[in-house]
CSV table of C-alpha atoms and ligand atoms in Angstrom, one decimal:
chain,number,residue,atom,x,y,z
A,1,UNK,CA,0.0,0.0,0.0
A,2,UNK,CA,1.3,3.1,-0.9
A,3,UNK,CA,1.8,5.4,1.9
A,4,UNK,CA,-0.1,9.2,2.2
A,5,UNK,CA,2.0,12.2,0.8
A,6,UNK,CA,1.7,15.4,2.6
A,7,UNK,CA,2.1,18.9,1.0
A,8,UNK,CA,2.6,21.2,4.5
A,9,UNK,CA,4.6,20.6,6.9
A,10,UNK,CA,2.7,20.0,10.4
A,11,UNK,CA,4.7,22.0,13.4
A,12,UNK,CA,5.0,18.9,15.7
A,13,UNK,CA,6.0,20.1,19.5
A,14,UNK,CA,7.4,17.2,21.4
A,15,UNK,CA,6.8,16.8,25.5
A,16,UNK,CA,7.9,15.0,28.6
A,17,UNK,CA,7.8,11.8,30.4
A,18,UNK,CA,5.2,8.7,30.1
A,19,UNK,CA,3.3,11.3,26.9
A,20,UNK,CA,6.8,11.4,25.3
A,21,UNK,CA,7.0,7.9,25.4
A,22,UNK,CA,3.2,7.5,24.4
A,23,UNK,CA,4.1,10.3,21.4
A,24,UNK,CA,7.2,7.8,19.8
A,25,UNK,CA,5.0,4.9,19.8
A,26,UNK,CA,2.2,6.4,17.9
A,27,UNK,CA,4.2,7.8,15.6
A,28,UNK,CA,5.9,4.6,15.0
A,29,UNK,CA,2.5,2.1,15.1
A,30,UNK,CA,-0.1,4.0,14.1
A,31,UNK,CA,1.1,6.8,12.2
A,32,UNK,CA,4.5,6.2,10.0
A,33,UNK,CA,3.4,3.4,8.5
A,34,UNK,CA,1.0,4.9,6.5
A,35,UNK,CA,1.9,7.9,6.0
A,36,UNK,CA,4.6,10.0,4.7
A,37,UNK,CA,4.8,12.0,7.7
A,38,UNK,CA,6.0,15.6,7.0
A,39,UNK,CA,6.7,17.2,10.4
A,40,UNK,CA,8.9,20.3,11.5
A,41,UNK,CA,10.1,19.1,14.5
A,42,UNK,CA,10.4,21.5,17.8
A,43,UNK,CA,11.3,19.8,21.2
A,44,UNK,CA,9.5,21.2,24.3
A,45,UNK,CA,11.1,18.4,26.6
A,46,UNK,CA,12.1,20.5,29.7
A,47,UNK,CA,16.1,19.8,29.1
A,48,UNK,CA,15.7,21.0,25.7
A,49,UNK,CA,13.4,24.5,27.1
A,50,UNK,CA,16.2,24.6,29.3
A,51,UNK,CA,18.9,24.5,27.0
A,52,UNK,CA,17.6,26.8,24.9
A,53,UNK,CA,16.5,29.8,27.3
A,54,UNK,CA,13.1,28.7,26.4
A,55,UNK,CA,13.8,30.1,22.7
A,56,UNK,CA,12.1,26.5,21.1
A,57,UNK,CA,8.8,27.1,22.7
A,58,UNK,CA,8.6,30.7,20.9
A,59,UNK,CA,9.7,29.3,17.8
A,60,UNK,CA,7.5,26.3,17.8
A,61,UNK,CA,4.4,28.9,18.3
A,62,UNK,CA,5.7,31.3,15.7
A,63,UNK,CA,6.2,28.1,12.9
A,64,UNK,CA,2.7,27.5,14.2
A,65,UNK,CA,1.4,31.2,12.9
A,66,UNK,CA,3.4,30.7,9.6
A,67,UNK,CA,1.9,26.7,8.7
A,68,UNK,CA,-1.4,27.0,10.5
A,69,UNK,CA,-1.5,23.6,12.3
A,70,UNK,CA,0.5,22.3,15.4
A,71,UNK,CA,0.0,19.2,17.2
A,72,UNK,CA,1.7,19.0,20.6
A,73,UNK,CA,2.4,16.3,23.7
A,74,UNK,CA,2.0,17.2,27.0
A,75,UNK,CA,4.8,19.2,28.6
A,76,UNK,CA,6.0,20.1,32.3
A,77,UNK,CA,5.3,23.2,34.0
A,78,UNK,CA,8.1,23.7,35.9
A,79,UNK,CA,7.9,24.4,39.9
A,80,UNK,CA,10.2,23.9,43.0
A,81,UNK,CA,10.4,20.2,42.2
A,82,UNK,CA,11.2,20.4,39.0
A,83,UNK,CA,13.9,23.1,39.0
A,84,UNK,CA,16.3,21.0,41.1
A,85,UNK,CA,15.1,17.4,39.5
A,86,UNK,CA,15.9,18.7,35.7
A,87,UNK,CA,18.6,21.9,37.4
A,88,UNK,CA,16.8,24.5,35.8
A,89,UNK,CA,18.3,27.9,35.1
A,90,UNK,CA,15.2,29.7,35.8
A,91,UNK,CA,11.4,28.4,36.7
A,92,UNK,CA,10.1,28.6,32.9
A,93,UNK,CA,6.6,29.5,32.0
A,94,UNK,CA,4.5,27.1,31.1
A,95,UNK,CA,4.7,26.2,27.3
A,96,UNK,CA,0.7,26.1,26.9
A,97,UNK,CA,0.7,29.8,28.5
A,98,UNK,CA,3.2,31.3,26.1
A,99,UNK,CA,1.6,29.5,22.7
A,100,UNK,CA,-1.7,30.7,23.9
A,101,UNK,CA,-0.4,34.8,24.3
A,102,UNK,CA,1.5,34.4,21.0
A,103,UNK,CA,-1.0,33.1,19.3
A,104,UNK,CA,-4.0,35.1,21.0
A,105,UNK,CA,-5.8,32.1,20.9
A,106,UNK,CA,-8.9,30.0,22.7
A,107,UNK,CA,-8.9,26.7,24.3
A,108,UNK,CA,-11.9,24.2,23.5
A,109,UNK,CA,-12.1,21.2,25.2
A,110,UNK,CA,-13.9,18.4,24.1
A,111,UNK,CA,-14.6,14.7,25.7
A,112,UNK,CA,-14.7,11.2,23.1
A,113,UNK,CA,-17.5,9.8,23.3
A,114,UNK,CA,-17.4,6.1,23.3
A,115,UNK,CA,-19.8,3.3,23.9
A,116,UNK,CA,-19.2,1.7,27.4
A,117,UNK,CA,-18.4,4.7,29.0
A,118,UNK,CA,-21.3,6.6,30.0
A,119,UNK,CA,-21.6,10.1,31.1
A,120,UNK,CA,-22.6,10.9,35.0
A,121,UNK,CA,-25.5,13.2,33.3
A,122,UNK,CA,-28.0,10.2,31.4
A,123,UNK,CA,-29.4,12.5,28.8
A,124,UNK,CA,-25.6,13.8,27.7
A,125,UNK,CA,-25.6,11.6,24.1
A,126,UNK,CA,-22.9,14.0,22.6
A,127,UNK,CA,-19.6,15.8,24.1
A,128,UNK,CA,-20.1,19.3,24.7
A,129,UNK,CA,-17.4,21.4,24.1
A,130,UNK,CA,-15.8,23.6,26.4
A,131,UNK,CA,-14.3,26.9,25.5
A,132,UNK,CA,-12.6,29.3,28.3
A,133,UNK,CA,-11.7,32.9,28.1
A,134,UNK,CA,-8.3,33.0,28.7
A,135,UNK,CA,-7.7,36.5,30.1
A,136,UNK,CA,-8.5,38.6,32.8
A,137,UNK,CA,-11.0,38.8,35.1
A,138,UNK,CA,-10.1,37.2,38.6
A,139,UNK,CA,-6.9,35.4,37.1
A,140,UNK,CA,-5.5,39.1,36.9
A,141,UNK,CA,-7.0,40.5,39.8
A,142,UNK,CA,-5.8,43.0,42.3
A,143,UNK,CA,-7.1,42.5,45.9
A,144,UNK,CA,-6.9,44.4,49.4
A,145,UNK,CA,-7.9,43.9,52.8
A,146,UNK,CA,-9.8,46.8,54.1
A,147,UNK,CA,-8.4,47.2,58.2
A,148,UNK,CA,-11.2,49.5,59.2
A,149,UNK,CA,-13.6,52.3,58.6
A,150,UNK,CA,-13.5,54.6,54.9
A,151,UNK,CA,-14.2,54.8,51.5
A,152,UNK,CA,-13.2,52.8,48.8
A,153,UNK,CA,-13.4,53.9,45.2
A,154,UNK,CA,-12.5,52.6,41.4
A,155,UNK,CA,-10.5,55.7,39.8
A,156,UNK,CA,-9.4,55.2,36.2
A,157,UNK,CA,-6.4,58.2,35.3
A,158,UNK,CA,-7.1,58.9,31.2
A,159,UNK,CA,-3.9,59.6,29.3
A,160,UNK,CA,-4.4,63.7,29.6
A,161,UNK,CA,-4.7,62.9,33.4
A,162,UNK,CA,-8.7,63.2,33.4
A,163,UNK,CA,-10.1,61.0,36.2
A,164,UNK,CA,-13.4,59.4,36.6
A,165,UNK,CA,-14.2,58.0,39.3
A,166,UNK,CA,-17.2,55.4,40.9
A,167,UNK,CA,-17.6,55.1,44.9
A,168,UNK,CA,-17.5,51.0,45.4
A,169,UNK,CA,-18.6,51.0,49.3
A,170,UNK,CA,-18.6,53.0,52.3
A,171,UNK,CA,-16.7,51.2,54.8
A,172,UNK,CA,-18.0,51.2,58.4
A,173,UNK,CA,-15.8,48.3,59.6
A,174,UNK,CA,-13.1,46.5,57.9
A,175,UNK,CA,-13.6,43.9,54.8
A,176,UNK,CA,-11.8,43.2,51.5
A,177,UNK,CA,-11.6,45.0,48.3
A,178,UNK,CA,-11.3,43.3,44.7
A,179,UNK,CA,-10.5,45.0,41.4
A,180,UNK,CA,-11.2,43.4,38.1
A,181,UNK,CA,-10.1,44.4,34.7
A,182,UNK,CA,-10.6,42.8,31.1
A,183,UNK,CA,-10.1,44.7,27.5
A,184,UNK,CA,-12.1,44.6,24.4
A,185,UNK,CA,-9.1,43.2,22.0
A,186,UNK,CA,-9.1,40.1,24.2
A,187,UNK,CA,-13.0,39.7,24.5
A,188,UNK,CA,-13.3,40.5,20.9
A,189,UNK,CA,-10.7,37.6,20.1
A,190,UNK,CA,-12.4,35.4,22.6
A,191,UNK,CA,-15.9,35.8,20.4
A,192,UNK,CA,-14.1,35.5,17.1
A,193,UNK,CA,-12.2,32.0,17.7
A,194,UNK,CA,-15.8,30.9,19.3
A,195,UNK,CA,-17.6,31.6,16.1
A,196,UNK,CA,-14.8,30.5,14.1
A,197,UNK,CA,-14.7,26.7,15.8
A,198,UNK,CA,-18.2,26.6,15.8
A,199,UNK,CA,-18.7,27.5,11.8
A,200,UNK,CA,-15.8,24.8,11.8
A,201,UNK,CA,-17.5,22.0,13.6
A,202,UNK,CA,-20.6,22.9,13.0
A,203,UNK,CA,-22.3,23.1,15.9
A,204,UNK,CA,-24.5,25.9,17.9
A,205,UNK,CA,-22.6,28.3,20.1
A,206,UNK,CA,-23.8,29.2,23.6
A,207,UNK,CA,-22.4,32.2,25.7
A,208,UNK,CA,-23.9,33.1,29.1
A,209,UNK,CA,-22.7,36.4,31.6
A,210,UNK,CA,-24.6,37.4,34.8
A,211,UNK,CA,-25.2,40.2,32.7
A,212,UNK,CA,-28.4,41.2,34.5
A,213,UNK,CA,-25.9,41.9,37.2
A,214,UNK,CA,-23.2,43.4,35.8
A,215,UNK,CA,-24.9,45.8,33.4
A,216,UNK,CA,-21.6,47.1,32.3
A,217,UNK,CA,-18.5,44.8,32.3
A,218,UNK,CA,-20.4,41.6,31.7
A,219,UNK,CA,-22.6,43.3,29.6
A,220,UNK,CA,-19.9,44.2,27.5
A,221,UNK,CA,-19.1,40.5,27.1
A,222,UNK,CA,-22.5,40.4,26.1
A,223,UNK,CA,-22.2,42.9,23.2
A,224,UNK,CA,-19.2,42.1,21.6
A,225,UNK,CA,-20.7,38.8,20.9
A,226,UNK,CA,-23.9,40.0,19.4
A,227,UNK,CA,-21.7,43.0,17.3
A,228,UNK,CA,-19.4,40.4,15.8
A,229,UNK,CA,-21.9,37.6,15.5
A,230,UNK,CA,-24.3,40.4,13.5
A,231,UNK,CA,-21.6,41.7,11.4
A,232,UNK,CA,-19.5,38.6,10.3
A,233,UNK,CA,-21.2,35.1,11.3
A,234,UNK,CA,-25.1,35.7,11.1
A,235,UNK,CA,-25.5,34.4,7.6
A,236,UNK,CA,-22.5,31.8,7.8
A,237,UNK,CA,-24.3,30.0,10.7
A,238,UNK,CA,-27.9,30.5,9.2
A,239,UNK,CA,-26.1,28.7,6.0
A,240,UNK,CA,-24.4,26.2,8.0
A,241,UNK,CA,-27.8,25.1,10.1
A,242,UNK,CA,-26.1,26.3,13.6
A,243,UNK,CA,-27.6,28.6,16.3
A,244,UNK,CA,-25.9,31.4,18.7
A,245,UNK,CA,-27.4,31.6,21.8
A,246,UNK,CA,-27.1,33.6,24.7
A,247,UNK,CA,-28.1,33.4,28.0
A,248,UNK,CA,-27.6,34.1,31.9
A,249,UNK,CA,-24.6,31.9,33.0
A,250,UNK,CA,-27.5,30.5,35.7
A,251,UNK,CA,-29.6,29.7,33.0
A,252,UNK,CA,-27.1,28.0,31.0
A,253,UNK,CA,-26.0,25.8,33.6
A,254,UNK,CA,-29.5,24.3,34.4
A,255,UNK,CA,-29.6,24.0,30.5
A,256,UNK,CA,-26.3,22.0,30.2
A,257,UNK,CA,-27.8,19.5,32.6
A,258,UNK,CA,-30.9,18.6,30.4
A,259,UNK,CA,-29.3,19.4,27.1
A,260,UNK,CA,-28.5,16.3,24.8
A,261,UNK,CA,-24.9,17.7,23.9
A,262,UNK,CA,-23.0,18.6,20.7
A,263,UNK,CA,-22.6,22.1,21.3
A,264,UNK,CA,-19.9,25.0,22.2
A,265,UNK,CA,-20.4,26.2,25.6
A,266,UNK,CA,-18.6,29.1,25.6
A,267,UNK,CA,-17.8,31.0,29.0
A,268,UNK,CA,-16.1,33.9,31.3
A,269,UNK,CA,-12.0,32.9,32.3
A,270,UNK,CA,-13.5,31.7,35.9
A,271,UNK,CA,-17.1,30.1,34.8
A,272,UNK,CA,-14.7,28.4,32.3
A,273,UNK,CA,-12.3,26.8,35.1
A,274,UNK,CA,-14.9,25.3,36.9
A,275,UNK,CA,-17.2,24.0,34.4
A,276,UNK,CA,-14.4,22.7,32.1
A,277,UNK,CA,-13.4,20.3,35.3
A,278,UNK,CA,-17.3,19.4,36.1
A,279,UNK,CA,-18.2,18.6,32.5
A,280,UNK,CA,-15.2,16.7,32.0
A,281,UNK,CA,-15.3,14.5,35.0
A,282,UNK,CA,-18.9,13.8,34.2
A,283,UNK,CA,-17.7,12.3,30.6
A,284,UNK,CA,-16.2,9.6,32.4
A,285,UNK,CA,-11.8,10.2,32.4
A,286,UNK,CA,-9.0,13.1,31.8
A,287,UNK,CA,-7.4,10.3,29.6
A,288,UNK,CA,-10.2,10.7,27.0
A,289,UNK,CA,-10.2,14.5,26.8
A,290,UNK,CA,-9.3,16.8,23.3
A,291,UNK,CA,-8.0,19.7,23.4
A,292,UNK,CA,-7.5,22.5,20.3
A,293,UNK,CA,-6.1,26.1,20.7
A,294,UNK,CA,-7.9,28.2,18.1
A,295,UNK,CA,-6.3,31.5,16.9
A,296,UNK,CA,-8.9,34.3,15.6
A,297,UNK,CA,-7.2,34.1,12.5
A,298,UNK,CA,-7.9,30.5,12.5
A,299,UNK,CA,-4.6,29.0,13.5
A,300,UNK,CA,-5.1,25.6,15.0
A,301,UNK,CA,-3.0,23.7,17.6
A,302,UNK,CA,-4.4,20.2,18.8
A,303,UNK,CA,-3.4,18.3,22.2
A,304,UNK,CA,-4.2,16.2,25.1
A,305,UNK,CA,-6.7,18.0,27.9
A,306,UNK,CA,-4.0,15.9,30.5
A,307,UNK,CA,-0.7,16.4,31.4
A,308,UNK,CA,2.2,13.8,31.1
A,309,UNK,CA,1.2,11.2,33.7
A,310,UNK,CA,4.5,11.7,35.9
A,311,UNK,CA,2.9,9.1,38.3
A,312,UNK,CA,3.0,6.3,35.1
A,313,UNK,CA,6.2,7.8,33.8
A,314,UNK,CA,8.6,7.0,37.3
A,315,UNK,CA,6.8,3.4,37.5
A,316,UNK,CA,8.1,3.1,33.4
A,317,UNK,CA,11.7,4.3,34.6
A,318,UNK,CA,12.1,1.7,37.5
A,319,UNK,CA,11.1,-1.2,34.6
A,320,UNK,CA,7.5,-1.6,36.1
A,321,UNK,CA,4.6,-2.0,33.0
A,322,UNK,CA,2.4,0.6,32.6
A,323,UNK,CA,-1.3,1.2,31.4
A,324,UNK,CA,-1.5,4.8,30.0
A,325,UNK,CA,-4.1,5.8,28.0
A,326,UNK,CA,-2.9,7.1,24.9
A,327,UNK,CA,-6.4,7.9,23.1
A,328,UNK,CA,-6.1,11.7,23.8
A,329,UNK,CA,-2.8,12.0,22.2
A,330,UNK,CA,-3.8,9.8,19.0
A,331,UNK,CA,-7.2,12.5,18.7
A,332,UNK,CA,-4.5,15.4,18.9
A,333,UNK,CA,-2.8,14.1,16.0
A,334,UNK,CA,-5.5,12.7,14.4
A,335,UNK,CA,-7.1,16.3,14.9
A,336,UNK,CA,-4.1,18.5,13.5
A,337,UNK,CA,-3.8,15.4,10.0
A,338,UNK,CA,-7.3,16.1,9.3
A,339,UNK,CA,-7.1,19.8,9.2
A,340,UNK,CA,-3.8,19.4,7.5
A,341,UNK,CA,-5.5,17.5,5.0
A,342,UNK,CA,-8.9,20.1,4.8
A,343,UNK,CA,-6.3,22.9,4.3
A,344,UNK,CA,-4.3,21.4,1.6
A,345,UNK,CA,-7.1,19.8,-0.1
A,346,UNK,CA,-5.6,16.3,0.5
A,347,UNK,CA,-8.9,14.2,1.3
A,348,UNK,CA,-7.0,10.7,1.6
A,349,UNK,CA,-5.1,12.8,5.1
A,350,UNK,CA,-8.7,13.8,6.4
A,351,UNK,CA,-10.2,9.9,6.0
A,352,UNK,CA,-7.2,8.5,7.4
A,353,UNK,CA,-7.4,10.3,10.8
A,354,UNK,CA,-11.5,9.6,10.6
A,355,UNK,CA,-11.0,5.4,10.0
A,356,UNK,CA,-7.8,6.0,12.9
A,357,UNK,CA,-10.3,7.8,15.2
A,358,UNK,CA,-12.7,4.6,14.5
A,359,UNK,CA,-10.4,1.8,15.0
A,360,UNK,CA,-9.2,3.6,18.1
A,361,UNK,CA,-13.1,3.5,19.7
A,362,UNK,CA,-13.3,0.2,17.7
A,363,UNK,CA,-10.7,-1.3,19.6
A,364,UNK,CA,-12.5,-0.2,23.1
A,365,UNK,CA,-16.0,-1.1,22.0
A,366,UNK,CA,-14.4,-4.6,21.8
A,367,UNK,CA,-13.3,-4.6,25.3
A,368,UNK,CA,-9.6,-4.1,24.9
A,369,UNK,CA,-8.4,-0.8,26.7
A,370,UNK,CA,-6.0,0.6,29.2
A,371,UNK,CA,-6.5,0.4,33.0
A,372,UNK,CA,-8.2,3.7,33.1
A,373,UNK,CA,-11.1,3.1,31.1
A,374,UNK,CA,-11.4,-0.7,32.4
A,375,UNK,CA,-11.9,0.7,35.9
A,376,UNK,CA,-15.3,2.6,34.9
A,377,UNK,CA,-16.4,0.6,31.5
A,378,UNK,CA,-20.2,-0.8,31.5
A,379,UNK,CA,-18.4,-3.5,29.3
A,380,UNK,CA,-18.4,-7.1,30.5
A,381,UNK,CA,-15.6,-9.1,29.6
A,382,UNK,CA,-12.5,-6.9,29.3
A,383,UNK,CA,-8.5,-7.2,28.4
A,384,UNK,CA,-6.8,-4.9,30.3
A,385,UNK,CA,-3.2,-4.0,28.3
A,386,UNK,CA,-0.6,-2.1,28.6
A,387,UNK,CA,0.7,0.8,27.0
A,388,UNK,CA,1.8,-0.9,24.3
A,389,UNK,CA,0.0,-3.4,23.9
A,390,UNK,CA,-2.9,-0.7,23.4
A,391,UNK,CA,-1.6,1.2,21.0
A,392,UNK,CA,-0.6,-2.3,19.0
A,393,UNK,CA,-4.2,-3.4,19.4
A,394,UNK,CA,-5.7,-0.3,17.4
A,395,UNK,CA,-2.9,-1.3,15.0
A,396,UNK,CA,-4.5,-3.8,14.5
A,397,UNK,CA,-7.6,-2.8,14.4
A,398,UNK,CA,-6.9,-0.4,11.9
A,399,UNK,CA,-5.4,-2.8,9.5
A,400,UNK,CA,-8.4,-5.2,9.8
A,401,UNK,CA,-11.1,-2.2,8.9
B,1,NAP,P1,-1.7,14.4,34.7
B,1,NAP,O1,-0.5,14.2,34.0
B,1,NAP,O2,-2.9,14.8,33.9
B,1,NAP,O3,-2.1,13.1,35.6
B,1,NAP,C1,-2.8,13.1,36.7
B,1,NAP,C2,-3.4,11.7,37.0
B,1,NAP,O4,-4.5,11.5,36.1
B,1,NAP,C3,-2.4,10.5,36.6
B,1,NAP,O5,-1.6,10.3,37.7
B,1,NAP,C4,-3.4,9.4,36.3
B,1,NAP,O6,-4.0,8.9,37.4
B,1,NAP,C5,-4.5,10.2,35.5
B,1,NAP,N1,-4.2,10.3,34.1
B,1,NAP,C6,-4.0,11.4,33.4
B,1,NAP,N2,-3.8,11.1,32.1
B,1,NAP,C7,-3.9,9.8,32.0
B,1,NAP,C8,-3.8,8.9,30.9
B,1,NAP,N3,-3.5,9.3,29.7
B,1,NAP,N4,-3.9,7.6,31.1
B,1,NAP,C9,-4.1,7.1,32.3
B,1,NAP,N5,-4.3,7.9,33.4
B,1,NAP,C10,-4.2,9.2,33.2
B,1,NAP,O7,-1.5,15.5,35.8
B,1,NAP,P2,-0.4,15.8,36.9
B,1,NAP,O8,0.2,14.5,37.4
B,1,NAP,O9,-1.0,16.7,37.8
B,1,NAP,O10,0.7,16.6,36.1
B,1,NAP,C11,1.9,16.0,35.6
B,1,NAP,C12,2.7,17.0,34.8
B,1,NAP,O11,1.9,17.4,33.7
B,1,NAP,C13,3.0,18.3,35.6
B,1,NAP,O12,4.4,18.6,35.5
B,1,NAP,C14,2.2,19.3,34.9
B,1,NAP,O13,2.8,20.6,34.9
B,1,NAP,C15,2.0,18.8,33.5
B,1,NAP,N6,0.7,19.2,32.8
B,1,NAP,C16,0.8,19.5,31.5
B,1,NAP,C17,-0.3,19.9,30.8
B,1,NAP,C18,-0.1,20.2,29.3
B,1,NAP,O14,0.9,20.1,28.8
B,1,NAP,N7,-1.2,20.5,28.6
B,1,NAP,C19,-1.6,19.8,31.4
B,1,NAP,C20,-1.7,19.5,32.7
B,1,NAP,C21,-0.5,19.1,33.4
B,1,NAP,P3,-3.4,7.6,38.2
B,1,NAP,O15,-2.1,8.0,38.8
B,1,NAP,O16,-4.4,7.4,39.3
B,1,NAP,O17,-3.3,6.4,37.3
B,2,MG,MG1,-9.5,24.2,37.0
């Protein structure tokens, strides 16, 4: 069989620990094989960040801009641990932080959906797909306790020195004091990767603010939506059969929970934390969790939601087997071939990573799976393999489809 020829290069950021040993083997088993594999190759491993001041993760995210599609493993963010296990020059930023301010991009989230693993919530037939403002809000906050008695007030200094200037409270005892801030580039970039992914994968968009509330700040969330949907998406979702809807965060939540699925949920930088965690934990495992950082300009860079299994990783360096789910970090690349392929107008990329996506759900509809999935499966009669032997299995699979 002759093997798939690419056109583009993809931008192929390598990671760290048990998901760089998870990334050789798919490349080797499931992906090599068949096709020419055309990749320009950064590595984010932490000796190589290290090495290079941090220089590779910059370039990886600027090759991103210039080819449009990056696929990435999972990488350490380093902390006090980690500075004096790799001897770190300095406590680098985390890699997914810096791509995502280069690139100005949104993070969706998205759980596969695979018979024998059922979702906490019954009615939940299709993932729902999480997308989280990135910016602002409480993650940039500035806070102060209040020791007694006065008045506090929010005093913005224009350029020319003009102040204006809003009382927040009257003090008659002590308390605490919060200031918030977010800016329209990053809301407006927010709206446009949301309408862009959703055009994309065709399905409807929801947004929700307590906008009722916050008739200004949230509201403004609230209008940059409805401007940008008006003026650029209206008729491209009316033509694609999808629906923006907005509504109070409240509302949306006790929507979610009686909703079918297979929509975009889009939400505020803190709504986002929390409901990204509860909606995936209801689909059933981390392990089985997509991740895609969209640019507004429609730059695309596909992961795993979880990190690189450390835990699996030490157990693999002392010679013990391991059973690491690798289906995440097949959908990531799986994800970045079939937009390589719906770019470059090369269909045979695009059905590959479909029939790889279906031998890979095959291959646990049929029982075999990793340790993860066997723990919580509503299958009878499992195999329970290892890493390997996983990844071999949808091999297999594959070749008998
Ligand atoms: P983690 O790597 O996601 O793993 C946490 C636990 O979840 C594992 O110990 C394992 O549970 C389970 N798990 C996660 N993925 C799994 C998989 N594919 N197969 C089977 N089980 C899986 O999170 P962490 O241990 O907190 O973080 C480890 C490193 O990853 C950290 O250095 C962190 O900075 C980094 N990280 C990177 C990213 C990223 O690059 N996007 C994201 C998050 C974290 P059991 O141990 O119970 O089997
Ligand atoms: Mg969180």
């Amino acid at each position: 069989m002759e093997k798939i020829k690419m056109t583009t290069p993809l931008v192929e950021m390598d990671g760290d620990e048990m998901t760089r040993i998870l990334w050789k083997m798919i490349k080797d088993e499931l992906l090599l094989p068949f096709i020419e594999l055309k990749t320009e190759y950064y590595d984010l491993g932490l000796e190589h960040r290290n090495e290079t001041n941090d220089q590779v993760t910059v370039d990886s995210a600027e090759a991103t801009k210039k080819y449009g599609v990056a696929v990435k493993c999972a990488t350490i963010t380093p902390n006090a641990a980690r500075m004096t296990e790799y001897h770190l020059k300095e406590m680098w930023k985390s890699p997914n932080g810096t791509i995502r301010a280069l690139l100005d991009g949104t993070v969706f989230r998205a759980p596969i959906v695979v018979k024998g693993i059922e979702p906490c919530v019954k009615n939940w037939e299709k993932p729902i797909t999480l997308a989280r403002h990135a910016y602002g809000d409480v993650y940039k906050n500035t806070e102060m306790k209040v020791p007694g008695p006065g008045k506090a007030e929010l005093v913005f200094t224009a350029e020319d020195g003009t102040q204006t200037r809003e009382v927040i409270h009257e003090f008659k005892g002590a308390g605490i004091l919060q200031g918030i801030h977010n800016t329209e580039a990053s809301i407006e970039s927010f709206a446009k990767a949301c309408f862009k992914f959703a055009l994309d994968t065709k399905q409807d968009l929801w947004f929700a603010t307590k906008d009722t509330i916050s008739k200004k700040y949230d509201h403004t969330f609230k209008d940059i939506f409805a401007e940008i949907f008006e003026k650029e998406y209206k008729e491209k979702f009316e033509e694609a059969g999808i629906e923006y809807f907005y509504t109070l965060i409240d509302d949306a939540v006790a929507r979610v929970m009686k909703a079918k699925g297979g929509f975009i949920w889009a939400c505020k930088n803190y709504d986002g934390d929390v409901m990204s965690d509860m909606v995936s934990s209801a689909f059933g495992s981390l392990a089985m969790m997509t991740s895609v950082l969209v640019s507004p300009q429609g730059v695309y860079e596909y992961e795993a939601a979880h990190g690189t299994v450390q835990r699996h990783y030490y157990k693999h360096l002392a010679g013990e087997e391991t059973s690491t789910n690798s289906v995440a970090t097949i959908f990531a690349w799986t994800g970045a071939l079939r937009k390589r392929g719906e770019l470059d107008g090369i269909t045979e990329l695009s059905e590959f990573a479909d029939r790889m996506e279906r031998a890979t759900l095959k291959t646990i509809e049929d029982g075999k799976m990793t340790k993860d999935l066997a723990n919580i499966t509503s299958l009878k009669n499992v195999t329970v393999l290892n890493s390997e032997e996983f990844i071999k299995e949808i091999r297999k699979t594959y070749e008998e489809m």
